[in-house]
PDB file of C-alpha atoms in Angstrom:
ATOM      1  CA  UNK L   1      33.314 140.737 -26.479  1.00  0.00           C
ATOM      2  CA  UNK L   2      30.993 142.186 -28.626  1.00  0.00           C
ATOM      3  CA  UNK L   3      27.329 142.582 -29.137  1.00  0.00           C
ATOM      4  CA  UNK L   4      26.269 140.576 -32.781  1.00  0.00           C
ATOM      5  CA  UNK L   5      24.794 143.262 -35.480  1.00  0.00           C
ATOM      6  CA  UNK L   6      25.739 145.200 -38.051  1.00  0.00           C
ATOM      7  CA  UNK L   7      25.857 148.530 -36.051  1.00  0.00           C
ATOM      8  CA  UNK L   8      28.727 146.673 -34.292  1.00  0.00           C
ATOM      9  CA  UNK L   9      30.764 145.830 -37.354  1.00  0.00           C
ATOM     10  CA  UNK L  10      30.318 149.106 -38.893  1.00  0.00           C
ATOM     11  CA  UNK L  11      31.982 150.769 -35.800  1.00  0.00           C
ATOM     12  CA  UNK L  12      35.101 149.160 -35.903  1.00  0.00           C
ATOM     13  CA  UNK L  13      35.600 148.533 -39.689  1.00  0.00           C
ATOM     14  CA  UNK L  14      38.009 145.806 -38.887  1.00  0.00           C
ATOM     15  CA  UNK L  15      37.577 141.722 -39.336  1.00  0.00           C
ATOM     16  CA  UNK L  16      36.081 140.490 -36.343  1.00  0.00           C
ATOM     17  CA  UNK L  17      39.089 137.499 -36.125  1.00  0.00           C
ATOM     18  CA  UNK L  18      40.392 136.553 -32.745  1.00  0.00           C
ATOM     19  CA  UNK L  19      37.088 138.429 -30.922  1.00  0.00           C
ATOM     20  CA  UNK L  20      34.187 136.503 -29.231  1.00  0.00           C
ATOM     21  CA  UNK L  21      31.157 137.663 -30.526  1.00  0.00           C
ATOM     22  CA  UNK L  22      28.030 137.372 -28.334  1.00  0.00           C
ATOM     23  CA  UNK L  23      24.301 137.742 -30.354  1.00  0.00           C
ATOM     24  CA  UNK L  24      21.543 138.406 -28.076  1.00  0.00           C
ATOM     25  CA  UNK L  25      19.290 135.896 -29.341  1.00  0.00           C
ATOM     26  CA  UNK L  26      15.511 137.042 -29.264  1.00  0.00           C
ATOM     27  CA  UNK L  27      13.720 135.104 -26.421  1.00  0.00           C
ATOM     28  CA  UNK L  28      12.526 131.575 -27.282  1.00  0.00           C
ATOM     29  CA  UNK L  29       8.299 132.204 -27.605  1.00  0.00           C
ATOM     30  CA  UNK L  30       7.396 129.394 -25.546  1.00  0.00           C
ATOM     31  CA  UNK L  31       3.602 130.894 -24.241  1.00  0.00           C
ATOM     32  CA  UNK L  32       2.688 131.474 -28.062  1.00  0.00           C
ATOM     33  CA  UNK L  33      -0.423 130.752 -28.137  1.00  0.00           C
ATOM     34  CA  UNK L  34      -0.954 130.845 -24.459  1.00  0.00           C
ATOM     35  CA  UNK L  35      -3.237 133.089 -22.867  1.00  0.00           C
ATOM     36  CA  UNK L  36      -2.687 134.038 -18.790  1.00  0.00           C
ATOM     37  CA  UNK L  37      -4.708 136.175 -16.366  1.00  0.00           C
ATOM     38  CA  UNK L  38      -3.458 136.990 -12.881  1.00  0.00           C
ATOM     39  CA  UNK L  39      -5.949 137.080  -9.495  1.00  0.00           C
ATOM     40  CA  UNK L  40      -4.274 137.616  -6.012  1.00  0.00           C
ATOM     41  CA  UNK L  41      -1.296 138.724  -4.474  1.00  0.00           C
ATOM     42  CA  UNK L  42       2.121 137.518  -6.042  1.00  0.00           C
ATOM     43  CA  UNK L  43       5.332 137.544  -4.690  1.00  0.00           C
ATOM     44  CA  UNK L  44       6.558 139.340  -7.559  1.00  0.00           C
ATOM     45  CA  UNK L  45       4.704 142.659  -8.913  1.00  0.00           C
ATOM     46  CA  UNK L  46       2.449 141.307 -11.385  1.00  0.00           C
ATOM     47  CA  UNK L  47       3.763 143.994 -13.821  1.00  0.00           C
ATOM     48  CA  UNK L  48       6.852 142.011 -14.119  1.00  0.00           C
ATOM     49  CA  UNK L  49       4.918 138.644 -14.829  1.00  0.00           C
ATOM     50  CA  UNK L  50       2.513 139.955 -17.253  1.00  0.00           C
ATOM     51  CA  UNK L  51       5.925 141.668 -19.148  1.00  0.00           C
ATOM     52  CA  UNK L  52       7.645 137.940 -18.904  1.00  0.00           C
ATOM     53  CA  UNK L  53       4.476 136.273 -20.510  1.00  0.00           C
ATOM     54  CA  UNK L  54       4.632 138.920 -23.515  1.00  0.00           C
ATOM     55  CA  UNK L  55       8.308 138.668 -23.840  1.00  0.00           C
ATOM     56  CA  UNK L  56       7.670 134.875 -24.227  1.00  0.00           C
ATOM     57  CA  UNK L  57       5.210 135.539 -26.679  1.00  0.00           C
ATOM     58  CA  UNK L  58       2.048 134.634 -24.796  1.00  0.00           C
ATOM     59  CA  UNK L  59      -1.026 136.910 -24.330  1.00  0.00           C
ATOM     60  CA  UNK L  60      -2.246 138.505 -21.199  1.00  0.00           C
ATOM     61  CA  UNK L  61      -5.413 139.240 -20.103  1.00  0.00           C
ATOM     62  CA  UNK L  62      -6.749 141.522 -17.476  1.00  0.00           C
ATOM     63  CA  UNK L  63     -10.369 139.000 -16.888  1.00  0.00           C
ATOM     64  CA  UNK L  64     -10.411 135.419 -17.438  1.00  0.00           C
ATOM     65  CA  UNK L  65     -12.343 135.263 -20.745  1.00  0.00           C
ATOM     66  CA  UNK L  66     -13.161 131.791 -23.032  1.00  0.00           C
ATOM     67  CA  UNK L  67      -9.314 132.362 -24.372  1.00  0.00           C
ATOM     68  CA  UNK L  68      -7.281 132.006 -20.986  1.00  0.00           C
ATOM     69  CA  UNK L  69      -5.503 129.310 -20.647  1.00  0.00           C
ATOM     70  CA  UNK L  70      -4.222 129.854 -16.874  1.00  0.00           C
ATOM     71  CA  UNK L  71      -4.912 131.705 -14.525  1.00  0.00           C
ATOM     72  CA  UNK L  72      -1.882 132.471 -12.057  1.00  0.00           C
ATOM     73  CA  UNK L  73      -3.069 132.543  -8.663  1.00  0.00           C
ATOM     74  CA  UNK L  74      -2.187 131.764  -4.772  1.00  0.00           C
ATOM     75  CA  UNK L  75      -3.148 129.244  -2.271  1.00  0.00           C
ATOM     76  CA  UNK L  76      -5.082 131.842  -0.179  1.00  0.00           C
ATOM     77  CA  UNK L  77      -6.954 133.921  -2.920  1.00  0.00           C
ATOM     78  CA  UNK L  78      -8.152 130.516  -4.615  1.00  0.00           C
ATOM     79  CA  UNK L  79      -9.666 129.533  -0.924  1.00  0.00           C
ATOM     80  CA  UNK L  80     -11.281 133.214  -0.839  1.00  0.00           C
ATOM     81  CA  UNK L  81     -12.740 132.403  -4.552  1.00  0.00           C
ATOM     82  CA  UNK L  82     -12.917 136.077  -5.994  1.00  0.00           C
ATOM     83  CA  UNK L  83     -15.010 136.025  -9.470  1.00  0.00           C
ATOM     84  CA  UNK L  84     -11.704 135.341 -11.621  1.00  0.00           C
ATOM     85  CA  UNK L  85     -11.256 132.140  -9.486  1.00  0.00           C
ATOM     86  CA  UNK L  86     -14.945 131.401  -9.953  1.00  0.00           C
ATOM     87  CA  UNK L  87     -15.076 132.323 -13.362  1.00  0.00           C
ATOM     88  CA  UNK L  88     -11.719 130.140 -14.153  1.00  0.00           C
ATOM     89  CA  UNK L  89     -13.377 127.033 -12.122  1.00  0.00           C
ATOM     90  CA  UNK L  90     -16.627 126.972 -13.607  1.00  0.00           C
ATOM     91  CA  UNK L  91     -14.706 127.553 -17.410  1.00  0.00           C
ATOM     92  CA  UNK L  92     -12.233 124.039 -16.442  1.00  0.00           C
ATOM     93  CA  UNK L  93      -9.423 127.290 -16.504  1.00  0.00           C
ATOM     94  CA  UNK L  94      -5.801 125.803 -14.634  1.00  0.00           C
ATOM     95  CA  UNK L  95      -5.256 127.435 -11.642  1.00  0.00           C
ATOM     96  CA  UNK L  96      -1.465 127.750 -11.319  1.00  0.00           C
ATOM     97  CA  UNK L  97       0.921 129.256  -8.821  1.00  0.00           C
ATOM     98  CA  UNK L  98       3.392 131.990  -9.739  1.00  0.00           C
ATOM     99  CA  UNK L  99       6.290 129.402  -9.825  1.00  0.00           C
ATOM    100  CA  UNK L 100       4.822 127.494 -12.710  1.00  0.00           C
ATOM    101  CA  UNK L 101       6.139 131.055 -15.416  1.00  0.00           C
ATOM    102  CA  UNK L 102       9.677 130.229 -13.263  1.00  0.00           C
ATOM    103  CA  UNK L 103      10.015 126.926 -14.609  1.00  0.00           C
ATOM    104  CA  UNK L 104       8.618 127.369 -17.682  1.00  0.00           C
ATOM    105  CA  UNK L 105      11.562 130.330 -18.641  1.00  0.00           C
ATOM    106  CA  UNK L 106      14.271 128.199 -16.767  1.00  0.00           C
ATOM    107  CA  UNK L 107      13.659 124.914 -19.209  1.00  0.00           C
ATOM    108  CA  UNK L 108      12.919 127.698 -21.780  1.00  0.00           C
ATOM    109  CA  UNK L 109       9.497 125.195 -22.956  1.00  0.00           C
ATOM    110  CA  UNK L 110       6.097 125.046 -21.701  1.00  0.00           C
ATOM    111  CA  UNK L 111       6.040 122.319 -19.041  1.00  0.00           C
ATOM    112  CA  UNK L 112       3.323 120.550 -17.560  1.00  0.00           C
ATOM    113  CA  UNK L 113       1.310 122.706 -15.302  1.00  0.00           C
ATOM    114  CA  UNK L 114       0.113 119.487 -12.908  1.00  0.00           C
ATOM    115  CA  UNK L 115       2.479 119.815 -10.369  1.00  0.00           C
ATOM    116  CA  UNK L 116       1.569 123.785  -9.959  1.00  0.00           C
ATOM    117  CA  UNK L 117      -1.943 123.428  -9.724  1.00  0.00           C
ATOM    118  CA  UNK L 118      -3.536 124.733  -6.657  1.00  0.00           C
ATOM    119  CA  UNK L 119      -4.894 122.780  -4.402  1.00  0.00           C
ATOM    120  CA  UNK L 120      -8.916 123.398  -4.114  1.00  0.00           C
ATOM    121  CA  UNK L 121      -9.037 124.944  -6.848  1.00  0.00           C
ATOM    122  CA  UNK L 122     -10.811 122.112  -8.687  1.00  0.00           C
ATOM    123  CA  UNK L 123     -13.601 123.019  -6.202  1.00  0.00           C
ATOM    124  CA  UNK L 124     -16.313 124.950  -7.478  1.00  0.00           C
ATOM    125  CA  UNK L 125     -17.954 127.664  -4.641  1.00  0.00           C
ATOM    126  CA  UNK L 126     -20.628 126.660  -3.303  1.00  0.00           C
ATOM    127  CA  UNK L 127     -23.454 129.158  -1.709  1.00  0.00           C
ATOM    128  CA  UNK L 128     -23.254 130.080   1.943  1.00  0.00           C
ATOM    129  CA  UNK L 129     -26.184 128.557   4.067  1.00  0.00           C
ATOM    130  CA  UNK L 130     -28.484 130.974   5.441  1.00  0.00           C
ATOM    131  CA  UNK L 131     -30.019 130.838   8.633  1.00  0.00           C
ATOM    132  CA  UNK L 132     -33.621 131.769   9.032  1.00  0.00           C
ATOM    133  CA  UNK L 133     -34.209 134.686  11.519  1.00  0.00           C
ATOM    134  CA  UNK L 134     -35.178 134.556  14.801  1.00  0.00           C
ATOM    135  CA  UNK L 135     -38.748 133.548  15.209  1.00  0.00           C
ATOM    136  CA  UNK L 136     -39.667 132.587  11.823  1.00  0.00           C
ATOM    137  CA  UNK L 137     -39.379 128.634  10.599  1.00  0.00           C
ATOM    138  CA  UNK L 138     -36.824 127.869   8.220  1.00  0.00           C
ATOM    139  CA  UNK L 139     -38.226 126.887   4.625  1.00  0.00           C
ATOM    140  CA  UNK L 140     -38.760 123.019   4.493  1.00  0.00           C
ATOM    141  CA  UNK L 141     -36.614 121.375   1.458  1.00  0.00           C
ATOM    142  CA  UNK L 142     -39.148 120.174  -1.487  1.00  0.00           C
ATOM    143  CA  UNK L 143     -38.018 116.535  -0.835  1.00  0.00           C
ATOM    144  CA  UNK L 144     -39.286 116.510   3.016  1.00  0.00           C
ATOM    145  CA  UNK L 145     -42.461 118.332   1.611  1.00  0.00           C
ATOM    146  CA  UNK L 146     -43.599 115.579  -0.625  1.00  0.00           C
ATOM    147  CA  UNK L 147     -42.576 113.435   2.107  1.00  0.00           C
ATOM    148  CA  UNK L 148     -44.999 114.962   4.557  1.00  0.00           C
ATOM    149  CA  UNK L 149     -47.870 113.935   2.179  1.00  0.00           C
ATOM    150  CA  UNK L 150     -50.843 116.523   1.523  1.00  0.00           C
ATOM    151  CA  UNK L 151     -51.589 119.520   3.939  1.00  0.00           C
ATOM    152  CA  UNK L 152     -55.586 119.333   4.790  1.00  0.00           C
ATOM    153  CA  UNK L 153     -56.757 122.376   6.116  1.00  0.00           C
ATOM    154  CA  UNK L 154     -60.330 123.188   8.115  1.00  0.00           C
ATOM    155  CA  UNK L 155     -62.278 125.978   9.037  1.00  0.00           C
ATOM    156  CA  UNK L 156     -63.403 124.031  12.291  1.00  0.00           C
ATOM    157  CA  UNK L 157     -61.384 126.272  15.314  1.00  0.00           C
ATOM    158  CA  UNK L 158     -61.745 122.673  17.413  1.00  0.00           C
ATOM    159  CA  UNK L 159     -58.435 121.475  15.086  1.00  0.00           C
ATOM    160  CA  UNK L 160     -56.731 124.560  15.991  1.00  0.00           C
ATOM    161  CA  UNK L 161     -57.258 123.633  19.903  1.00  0.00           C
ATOM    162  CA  UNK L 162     -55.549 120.421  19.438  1.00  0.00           C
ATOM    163  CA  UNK L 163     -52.940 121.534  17.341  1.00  0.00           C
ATOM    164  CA  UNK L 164     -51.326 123.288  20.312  1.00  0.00           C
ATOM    165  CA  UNK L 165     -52.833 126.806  19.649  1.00  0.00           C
ATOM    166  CA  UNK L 166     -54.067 129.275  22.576  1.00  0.00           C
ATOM    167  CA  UNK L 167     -56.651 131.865  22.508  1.00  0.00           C
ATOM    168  CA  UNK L 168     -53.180 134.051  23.274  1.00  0.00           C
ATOM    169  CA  UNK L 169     -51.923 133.445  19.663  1.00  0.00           C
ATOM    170  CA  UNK L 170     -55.673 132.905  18.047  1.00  0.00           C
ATOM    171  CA  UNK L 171     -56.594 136.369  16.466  1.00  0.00           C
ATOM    172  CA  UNK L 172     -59.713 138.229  18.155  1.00  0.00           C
ATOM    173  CA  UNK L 173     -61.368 138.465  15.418  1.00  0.00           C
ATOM    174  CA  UNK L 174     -61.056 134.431  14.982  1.00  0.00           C
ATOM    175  CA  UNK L 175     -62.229 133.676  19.182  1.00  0.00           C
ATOM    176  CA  UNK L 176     -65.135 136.294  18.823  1.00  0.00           C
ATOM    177  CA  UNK L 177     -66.574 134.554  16.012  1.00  0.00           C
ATOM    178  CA  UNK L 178     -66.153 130.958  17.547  1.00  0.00           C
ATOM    179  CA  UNK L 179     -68.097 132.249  21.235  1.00  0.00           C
ATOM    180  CA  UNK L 180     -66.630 132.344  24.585  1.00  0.00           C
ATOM    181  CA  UNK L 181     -67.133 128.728  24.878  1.00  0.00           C
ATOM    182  CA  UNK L 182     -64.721 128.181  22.345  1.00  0.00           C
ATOM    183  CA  UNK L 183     -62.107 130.346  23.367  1.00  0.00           C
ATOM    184  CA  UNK L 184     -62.182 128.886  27.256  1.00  0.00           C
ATOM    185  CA  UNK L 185     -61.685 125.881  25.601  1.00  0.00           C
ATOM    186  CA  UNK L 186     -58.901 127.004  23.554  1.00  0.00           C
ATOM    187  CA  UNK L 187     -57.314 128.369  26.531  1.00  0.00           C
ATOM    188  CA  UNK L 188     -57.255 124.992  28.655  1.00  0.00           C
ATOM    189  CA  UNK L 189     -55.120 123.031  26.789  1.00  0.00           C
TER     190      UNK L 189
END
């Protein structure tokens, strides 16, 4: 067996008759025009990966930018939604597992990438809820707000009285301006 070539032929000098000869055929470019970026840990070293995408004449990129295509991921780094997976959800980016470049070189084509999709990765992140610290009210949703109606507010301190407050959490300055009288009454309820 030989290797296909002129450097081959010119070796030997002879009529290849009665010899197999073998031609490495360059690799069928089945990403061309295909553009991949890689987020998470792979089972393989990505270095490998991002060599097989170039060999297969696709296009690797280190960020997901407009031109990716897919993004090769795993299950748990698409749940912990670093900014690639962001930035490849909120772009409509595929979200693919490693296995999906497997196939693809076995049936030497691009295949159809549905069935390697990532689960929840059509979910978009949403923002974390945040608590409001101890002793402070939490902030009451604009919807519940216009719901409420209009806030009236007084100067009279008799309002204050029935709206639950003390002379313990009425300022001094606020009790020595209504009188003593005021302030006993505050006091009883």
């Amino acid at each position: 067996i030989l290797q296909c070539g002129p450097a081959s032929r010119k070796r030997t000098q002879e009529p290849l008759v009665g010899v197999l000869e073998v031609c490495a055929m360059p690799p069928k470019a089945i990403f061309k025009g295909q553009t991949f970026a890689f987020s998470g840990k792979l089972s393989q070293p990505r270095k490998e990966h991002e060599e097989l995408v170039a060999k297969m004449g696709g296009v690797v990129s280190q960020t997901v930018i407009a031109s990716v295509t897919f993004l090769v991921s795993n299950e748990a780094d698409v749940k912990a939604c670093p900014a690639k997976v962001a930035t490849a959800q909120g772009r409509g980016i595929p979200i693919v597992n490693e296995g999906y470049l497997g196939v693809c070189f076995a049936a030497k084509k691009l295949v159809p990438h549905a069935k390697f999709v990532i689960k929840g990765s059509g979910k978009k992140r949403k923002a974390a809820a945040v608590e409001a610290p101890a002793g402070k009210k939490a902030r009451v949703p604009d919807e519940a707000a216009a719901a409420a109606g209009p806030v009236t507010t007084t100067d009279k301190i008799e309002d204050a009285a029935v709206a639950g407050l003390s002379a313990s959490n009425v300022p001094a300055a606020v009790a020595e301006s209504v009188g003593s009288a005021t302030a006993q009454e505050l006091t009883s309820n």
